[in-house]
Coordinates of N, CA and C in Angstrom, one line a residue:
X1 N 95.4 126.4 86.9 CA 96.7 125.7 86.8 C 96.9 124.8 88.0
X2 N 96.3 125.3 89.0 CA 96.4 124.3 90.6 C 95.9 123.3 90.0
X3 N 94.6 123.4 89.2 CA 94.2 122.0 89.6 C 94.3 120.9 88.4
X4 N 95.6 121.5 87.6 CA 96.5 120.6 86.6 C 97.1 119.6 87.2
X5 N 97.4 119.9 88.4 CA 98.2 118.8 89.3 C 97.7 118.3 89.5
X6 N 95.9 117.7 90.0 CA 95.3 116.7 90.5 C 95.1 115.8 88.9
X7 N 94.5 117.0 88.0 CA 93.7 116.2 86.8 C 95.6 115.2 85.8
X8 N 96.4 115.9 85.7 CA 97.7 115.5 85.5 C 97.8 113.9 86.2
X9 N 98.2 113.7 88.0 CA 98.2 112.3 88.1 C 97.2 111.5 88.0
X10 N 95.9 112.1 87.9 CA 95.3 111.2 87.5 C 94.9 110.1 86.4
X11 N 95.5 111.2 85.2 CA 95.3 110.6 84.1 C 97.0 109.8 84.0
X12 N 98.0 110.2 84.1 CA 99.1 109.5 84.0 C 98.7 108.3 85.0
X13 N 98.6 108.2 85.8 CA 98.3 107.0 86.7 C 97.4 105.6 86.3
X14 N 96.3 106.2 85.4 CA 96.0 105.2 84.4 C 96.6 104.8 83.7
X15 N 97.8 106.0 83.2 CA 98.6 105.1 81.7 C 99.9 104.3 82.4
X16 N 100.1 104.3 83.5 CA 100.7 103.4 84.5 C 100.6 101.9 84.3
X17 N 99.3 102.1 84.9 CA 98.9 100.6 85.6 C 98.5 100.2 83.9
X18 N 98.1 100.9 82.3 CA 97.8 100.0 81.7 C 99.1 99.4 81.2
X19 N 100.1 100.8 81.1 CA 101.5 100.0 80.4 C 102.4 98.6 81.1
X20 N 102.1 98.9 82.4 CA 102.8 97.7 83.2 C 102.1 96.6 82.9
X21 N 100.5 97.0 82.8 CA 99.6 95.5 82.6 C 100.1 95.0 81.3
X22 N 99.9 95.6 80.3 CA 100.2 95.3 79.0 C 101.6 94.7 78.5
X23 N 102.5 95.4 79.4 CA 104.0 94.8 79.1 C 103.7 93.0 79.8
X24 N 103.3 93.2 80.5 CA 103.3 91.4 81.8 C 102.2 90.6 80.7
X25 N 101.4 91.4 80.1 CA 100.5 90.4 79.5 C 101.3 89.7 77.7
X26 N 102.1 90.8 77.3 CA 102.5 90.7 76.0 C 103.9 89.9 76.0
X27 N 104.6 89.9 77.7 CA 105.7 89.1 78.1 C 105.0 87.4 77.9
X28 N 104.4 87.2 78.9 CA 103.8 86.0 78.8 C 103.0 85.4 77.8
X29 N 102.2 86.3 76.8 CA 101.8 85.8 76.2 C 103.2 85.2 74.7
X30 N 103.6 86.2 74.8 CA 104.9 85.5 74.0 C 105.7 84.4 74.6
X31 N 105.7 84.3 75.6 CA 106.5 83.1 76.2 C 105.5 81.7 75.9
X32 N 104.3 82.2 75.9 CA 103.7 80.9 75.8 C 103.2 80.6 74.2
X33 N 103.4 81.3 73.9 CA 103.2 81.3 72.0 C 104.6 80.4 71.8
X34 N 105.6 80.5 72.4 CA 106.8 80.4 72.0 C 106.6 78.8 72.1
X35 N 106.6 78.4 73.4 CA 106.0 77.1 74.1 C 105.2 76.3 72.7
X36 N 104.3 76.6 72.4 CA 103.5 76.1 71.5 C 104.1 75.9 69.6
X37 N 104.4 77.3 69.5 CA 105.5 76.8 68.6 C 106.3 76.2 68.4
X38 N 107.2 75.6 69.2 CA 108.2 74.9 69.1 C 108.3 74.4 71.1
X39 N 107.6 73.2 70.7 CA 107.5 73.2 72.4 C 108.7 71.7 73.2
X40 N 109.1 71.6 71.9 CA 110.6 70.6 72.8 C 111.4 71.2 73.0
X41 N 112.4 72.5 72.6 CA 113.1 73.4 73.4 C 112.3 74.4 73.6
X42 N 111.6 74.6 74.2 CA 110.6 75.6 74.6 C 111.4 76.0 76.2
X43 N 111.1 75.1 77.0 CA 112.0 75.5 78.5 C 113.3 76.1 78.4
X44 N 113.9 75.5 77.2 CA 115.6 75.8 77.2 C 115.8 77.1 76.5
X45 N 114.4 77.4 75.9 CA 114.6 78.9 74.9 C 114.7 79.8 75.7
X46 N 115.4 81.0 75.1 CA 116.0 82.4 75.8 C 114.8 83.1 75.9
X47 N 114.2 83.2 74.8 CA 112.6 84.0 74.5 C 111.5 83.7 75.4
X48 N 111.7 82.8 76.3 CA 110.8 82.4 77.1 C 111.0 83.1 78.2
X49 N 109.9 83.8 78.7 CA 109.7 84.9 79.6 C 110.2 84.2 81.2
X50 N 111.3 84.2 81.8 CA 111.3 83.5 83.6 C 110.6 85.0 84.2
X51 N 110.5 84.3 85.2 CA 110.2 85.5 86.4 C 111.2 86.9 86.4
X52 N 112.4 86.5 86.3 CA 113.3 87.7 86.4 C 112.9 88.5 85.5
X53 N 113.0 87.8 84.3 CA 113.1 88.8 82.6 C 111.7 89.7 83.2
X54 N 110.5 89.0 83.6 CA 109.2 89.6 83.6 C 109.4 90.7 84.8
X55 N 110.1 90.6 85.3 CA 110.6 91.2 86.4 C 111.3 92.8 85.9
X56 N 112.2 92.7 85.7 CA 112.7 93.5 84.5 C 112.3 94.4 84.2
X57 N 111.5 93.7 82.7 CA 110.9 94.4 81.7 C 110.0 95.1 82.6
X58 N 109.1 94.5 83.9 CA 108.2 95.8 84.8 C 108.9 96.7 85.7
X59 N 109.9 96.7 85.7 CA 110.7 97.4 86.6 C 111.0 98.4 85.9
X60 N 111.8 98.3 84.0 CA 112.0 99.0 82.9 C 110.5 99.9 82.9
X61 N 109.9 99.2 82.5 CA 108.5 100.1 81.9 C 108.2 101.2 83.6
X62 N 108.5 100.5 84.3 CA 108.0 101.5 85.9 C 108.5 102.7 86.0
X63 N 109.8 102.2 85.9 CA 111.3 103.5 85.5 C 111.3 105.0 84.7
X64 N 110.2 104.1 83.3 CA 110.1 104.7 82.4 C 109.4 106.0 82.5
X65 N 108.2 105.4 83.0 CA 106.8 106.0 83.6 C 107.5 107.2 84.7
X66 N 107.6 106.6 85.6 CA 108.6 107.4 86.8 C 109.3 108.7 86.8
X67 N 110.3 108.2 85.4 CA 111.0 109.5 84.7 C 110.1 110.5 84.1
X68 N 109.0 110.1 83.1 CA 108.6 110.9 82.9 C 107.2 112.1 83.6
X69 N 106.8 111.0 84.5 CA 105.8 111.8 85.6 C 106.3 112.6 86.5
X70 N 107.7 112.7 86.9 CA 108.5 113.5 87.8 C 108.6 115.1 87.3
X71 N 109.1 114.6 85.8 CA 109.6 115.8 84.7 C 108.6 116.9 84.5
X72 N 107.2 115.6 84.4 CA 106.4 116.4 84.0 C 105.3 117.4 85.8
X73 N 105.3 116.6 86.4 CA 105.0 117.5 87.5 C 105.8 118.1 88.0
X74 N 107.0 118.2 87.7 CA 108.3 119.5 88.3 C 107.9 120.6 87.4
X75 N 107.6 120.4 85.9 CA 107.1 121.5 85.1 C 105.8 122.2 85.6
X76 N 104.8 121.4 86.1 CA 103.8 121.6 86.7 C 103.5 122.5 88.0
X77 N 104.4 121.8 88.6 CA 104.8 123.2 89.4 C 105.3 124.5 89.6
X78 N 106.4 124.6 88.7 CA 107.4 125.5 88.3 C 106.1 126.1 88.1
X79 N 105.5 126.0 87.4 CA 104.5 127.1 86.5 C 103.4 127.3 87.6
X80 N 102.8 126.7 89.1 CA 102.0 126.9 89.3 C 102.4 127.6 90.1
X81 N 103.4 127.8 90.3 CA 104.3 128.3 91.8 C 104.8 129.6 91.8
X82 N 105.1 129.9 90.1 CA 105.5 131.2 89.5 C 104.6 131.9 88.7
X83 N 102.9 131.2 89.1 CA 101.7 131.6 88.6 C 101.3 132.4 90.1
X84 N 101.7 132.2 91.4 CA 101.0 132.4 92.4 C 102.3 133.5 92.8
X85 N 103.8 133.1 92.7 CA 104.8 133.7 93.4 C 104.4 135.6 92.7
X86 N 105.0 135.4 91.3 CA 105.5 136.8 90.4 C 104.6 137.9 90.7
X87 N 103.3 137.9 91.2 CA 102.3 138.8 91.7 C 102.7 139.5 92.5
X88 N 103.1 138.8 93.7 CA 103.4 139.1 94.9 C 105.0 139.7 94.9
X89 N 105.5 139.5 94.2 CA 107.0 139.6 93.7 C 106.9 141.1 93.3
X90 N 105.7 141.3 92.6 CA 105.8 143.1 91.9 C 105.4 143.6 93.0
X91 N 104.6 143.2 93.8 CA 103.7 144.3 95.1 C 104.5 144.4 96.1
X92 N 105.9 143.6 95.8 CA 106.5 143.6 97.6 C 108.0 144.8 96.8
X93 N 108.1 144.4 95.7 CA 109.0 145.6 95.2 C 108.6 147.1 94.9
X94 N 107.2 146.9 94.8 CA 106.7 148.5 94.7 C 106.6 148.9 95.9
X95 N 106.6 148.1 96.8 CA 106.2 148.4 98.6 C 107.9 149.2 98.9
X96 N 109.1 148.6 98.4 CA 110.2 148.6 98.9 C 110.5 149.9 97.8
X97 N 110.2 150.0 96.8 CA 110.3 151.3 96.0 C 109.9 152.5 96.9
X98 N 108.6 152.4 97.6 CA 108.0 153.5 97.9 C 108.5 153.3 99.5
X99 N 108.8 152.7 99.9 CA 110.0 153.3 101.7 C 110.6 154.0 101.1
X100 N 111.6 153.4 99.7 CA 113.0 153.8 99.4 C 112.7 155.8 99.1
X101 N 111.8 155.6 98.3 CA 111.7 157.2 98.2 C 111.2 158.2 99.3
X102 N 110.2 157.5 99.9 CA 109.8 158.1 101.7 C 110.5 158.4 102.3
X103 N 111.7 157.6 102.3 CA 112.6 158.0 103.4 C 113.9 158.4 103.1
X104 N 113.8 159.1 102.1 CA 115.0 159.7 101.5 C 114.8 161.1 102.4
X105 N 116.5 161.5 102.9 CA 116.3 162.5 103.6 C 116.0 163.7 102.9
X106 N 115.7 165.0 103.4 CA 115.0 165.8 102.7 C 116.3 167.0 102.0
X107 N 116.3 167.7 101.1 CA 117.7 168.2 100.8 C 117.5 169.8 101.5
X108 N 119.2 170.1 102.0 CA 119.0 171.0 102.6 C 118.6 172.4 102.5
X109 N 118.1 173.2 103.2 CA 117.7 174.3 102.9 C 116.1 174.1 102.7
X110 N 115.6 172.8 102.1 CA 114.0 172.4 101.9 C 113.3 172.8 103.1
X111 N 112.0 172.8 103.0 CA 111.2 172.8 103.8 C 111.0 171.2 104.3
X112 N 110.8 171.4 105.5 CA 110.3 169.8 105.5 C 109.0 169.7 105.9
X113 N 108.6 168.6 105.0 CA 107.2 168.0 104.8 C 107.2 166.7 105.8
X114 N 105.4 166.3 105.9 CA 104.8 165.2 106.7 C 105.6 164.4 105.5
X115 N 106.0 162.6 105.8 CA 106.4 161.6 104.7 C 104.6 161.5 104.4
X116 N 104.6 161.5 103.3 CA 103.6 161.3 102.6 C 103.0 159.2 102.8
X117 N 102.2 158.9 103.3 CA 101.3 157.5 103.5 C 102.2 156.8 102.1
X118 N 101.9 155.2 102.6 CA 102.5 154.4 101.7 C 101.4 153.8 101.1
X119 N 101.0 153.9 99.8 CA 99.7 153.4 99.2 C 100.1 151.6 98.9
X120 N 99.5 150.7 99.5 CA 99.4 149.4 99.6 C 98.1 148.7 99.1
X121 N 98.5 147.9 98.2 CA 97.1 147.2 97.5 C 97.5 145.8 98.5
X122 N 96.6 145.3 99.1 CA 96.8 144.2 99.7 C 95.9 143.5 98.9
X123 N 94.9 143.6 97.9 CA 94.9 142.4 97.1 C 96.2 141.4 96.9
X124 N 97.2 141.3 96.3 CA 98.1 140.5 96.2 C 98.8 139.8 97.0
X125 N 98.7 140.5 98.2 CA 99.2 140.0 99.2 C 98.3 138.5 99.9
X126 N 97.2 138.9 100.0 CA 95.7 138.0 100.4 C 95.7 137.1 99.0
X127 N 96.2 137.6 98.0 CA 95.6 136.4 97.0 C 96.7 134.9 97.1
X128 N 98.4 135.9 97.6 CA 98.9 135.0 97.3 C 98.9 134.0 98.5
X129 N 98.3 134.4 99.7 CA 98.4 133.7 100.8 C 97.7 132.1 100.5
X130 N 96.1 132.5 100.0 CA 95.2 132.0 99.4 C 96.1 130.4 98.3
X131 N 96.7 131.3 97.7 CA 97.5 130.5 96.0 C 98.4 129.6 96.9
X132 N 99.1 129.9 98.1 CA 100.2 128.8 98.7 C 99.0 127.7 99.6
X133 N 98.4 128.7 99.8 CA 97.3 127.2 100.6 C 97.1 126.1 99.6
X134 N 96.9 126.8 98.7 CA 96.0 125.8 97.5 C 97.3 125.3 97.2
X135 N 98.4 125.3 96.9 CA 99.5 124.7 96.6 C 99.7 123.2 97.2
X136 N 100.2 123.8 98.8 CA 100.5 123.0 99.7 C 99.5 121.5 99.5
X137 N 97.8 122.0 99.7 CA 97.2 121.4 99.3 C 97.4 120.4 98.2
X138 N 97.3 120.6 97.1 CA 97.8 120.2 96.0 C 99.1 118.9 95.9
X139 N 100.4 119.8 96.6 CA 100.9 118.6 96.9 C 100.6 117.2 97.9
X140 N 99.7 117.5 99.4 CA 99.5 116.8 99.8 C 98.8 115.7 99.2
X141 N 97.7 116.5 98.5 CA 97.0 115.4 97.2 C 97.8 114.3 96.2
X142 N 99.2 114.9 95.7 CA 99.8 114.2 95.4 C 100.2 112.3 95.7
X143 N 100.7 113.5 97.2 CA 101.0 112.4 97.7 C 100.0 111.3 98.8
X144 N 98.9 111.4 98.5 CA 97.6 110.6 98.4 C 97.8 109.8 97.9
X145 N 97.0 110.0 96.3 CA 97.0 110.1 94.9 C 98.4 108.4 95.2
X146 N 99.4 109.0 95.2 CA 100.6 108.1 94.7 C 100.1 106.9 95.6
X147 N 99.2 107.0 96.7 CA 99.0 106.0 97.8 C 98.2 104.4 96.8
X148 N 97.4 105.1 95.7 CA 97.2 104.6 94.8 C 97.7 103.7 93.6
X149 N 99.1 104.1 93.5 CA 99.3 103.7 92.7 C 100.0 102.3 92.9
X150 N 100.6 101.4 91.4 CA 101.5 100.4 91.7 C 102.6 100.6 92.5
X151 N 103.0 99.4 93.6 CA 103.5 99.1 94.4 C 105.4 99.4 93.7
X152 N 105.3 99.4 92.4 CA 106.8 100.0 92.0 C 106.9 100.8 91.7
X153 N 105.8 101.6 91.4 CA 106.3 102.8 90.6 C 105.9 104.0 92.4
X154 N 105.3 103.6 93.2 CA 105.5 104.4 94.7 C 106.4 103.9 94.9
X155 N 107.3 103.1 95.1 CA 108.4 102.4 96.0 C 109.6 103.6 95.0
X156 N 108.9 103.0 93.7 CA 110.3 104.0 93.0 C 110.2 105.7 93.0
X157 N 109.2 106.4 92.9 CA 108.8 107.6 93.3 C 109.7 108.2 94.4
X158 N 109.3 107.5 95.7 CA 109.0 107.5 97.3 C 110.7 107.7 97.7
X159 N 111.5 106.3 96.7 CA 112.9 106.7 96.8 C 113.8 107.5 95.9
X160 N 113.5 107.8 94.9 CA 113.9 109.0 94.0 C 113.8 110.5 94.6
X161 N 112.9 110.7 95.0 CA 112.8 111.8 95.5 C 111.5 112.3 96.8
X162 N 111.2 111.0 97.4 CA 110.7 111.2 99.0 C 111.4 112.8 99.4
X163 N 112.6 112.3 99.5 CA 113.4 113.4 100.7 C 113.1 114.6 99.9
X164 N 112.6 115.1 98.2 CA 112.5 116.3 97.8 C 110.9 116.4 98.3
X165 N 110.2 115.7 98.1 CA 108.7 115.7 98.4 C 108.4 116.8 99.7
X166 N 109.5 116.3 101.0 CA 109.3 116.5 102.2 C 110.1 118.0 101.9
X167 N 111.4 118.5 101.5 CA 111.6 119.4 101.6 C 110.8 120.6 101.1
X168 N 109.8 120.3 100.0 CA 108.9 121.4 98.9 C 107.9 121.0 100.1
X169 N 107.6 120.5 100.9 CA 106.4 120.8 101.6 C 106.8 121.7 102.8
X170 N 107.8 121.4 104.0 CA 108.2 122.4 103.9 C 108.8 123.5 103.5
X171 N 109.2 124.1 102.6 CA 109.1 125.0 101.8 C 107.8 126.0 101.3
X172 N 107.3 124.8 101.1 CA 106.0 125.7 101.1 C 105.6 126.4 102.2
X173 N 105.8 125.5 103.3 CA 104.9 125.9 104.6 C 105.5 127.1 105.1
X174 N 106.8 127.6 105.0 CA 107.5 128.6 105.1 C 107.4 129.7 104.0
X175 N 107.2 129.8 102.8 CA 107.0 130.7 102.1 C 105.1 131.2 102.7
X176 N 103.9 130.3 102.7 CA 102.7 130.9 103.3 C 102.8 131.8 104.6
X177 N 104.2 130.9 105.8 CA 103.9 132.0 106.9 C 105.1 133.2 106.7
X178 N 106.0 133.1 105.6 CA 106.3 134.5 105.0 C 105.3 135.6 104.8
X179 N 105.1 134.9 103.9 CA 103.3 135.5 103.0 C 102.9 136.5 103.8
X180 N 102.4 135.1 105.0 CA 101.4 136.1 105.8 C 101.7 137.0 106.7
X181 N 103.3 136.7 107.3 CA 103.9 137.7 108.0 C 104.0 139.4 106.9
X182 N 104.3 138.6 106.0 CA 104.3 140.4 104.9 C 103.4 141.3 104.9
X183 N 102.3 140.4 104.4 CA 100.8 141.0 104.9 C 100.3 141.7 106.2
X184 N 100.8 141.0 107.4 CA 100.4 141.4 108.3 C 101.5 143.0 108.7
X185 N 102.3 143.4 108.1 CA 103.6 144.5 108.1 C 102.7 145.0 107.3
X186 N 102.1 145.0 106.4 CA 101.9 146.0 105.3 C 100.5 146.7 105.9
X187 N 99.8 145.8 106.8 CA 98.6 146.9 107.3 C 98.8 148.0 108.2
X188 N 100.1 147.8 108.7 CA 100.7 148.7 109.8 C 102.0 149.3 109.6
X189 N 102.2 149.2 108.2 CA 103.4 149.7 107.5 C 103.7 151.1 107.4
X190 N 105.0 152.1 108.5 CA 104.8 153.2 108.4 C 106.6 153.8 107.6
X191 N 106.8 154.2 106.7 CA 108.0 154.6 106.2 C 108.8 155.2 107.0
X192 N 108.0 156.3 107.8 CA 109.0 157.0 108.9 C 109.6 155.9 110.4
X193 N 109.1 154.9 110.1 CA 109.1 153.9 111.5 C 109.8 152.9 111.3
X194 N 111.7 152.9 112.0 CA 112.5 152.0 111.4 C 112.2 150.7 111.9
X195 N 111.3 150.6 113.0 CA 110.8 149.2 113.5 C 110.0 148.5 112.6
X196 N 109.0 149.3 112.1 CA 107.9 148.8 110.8 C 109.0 148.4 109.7
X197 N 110.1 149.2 109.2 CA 110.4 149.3 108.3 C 111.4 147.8 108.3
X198 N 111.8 147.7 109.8 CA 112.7 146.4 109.4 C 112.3 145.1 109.8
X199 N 111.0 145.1 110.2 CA 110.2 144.0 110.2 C 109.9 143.5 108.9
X200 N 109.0 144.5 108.3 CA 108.9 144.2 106.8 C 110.3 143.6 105.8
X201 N 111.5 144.2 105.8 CA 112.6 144.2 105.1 C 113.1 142.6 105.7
X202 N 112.9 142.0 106.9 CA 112.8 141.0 107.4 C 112.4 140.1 106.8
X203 N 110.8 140.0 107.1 CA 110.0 139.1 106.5 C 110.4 138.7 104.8
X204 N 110.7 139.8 104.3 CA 110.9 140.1 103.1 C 112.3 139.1 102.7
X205 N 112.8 138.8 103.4 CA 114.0 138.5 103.1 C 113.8 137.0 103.5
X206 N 113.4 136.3 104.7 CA 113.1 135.0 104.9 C 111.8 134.7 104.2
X207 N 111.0 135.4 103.3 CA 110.4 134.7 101.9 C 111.5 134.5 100.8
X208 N 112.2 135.0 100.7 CA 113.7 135.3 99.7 C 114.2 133.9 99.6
X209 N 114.4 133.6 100.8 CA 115.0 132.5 101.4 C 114.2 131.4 101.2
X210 N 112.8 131.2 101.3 CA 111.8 129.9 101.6 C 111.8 129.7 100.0
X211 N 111.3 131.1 99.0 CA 111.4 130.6 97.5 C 112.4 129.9 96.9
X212 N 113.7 130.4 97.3 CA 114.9 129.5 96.5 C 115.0 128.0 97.3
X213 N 114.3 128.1 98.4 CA 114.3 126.7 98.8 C 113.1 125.5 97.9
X214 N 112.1 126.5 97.6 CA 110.7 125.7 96.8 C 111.9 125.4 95.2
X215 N 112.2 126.4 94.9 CA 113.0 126.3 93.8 C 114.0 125.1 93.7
X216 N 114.9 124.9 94.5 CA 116.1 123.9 94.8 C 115.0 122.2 94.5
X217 N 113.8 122.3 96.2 CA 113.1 121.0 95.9 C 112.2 120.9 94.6
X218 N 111.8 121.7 93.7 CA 110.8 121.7 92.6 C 112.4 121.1 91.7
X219 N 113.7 121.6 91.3 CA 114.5 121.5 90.5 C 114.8 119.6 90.9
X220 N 114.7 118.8 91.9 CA 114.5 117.5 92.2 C 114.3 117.1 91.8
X221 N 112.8 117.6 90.6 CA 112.1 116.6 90.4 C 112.8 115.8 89.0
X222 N 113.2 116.9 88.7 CA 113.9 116.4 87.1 C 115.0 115.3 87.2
X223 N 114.3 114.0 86.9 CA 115.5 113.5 87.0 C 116.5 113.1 86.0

């Protein structure tokens, strides 16, 4: 799914530059068919392509493009981001399930027991660390990639939603040093230890916070 985002602009980016070519060539060539057909009001005809109209019509077709490459890499995301996030999402609420029952006080008259160890898969935690790199990445490539393209359809990009670009990157960069702050609690994670316990519940909470921010700038793109 990560690397839908590279193969995605690159193939729209060709249908870019052919549709703009194609509209400027189909403008003019009709302007000049026009000419020849009927070439004594030919200058005074409406049908005849000026600079503006051609202007326009590439501005229209740029627009077009624009709207729909936005839409479609905000979906692109959404899905790569809730391909890497939901993993991590189950392992940090099973983590908080099992304090919750650890540290339930003991009922009275019981014997009291050692708190029994917190069993932690840190696969998910390392994979997701992994899944935000490649993200991050991903968008930086993007915005490469766009370094590429026509001079209207980046000018129109750049101002549509620049200022979201910059917020989902950081965003991102705050949900990875989430990540890794969680990971690094969970190797030293003890239930009976309110310091351990509110470090983690911490961290836990400013990933909370970095996601609905990825969420907010990924929802930008839709325009």
């Amino acid at each position: 799914m990560l690397d839908a985002l590279h193969r995605f602009f690159n193939r729209t980016l060709k249908i870019a530059w052919a549709k703009i070519v194609l509209i400027g060539v189909l403008t003019i060539g009709f302007s000049c068919f026009a000419m020849v057909a009927n070439p004594r009001p030919a200058f005074a005809s409406s049908k005849i392509a000026t600079p503006e109209a051609l202007d326009m019509a590439i501005s229209e077709a740029a627009q077009e493009f624009v709207d729909s490459i936005l839409d479609d890499y905000g979906d692109i995301l959404e899905g790569t981001f809730d391909i890497a996030y939901d993993p991590l999402k189950s392992a940090i609420k099973d983590v908080n399930k099992q304090i919750t029952k650890v540290s339930k006080p003991a009922k009275e008259g019981s014997e009291s027991e050692p708190a029994p160890a917190l069993t932690i898969d840190s696969a998910p935690f390392e994979t997701a660390i992994a899944a935000f790199d490649t993200l991050s990445e991903q968008t930086d490539s993007f915005r490469a990639q766009l370094e590429t393209a026509p001079d209207t359809i980046r000018e129109l990009i750049e101002a549509q939603i620049g200022a979201k670009m910059d917020e989902l990157d950081t965003a991102i960069a705050s949900v990875t040093e989430a990540v890794g702050q969680i990971t690094e609690d969970t190797t030293t994670l003890q239930a009976s230890e309110p310091d351990s316990t509110a470090a983690f519940t911490e961290h836990t909470t400013l990933l909370k916070q970095a996601v609905e921010a990825v969420d907010v700038a990924i929802d930008g793109f839709d325009t």
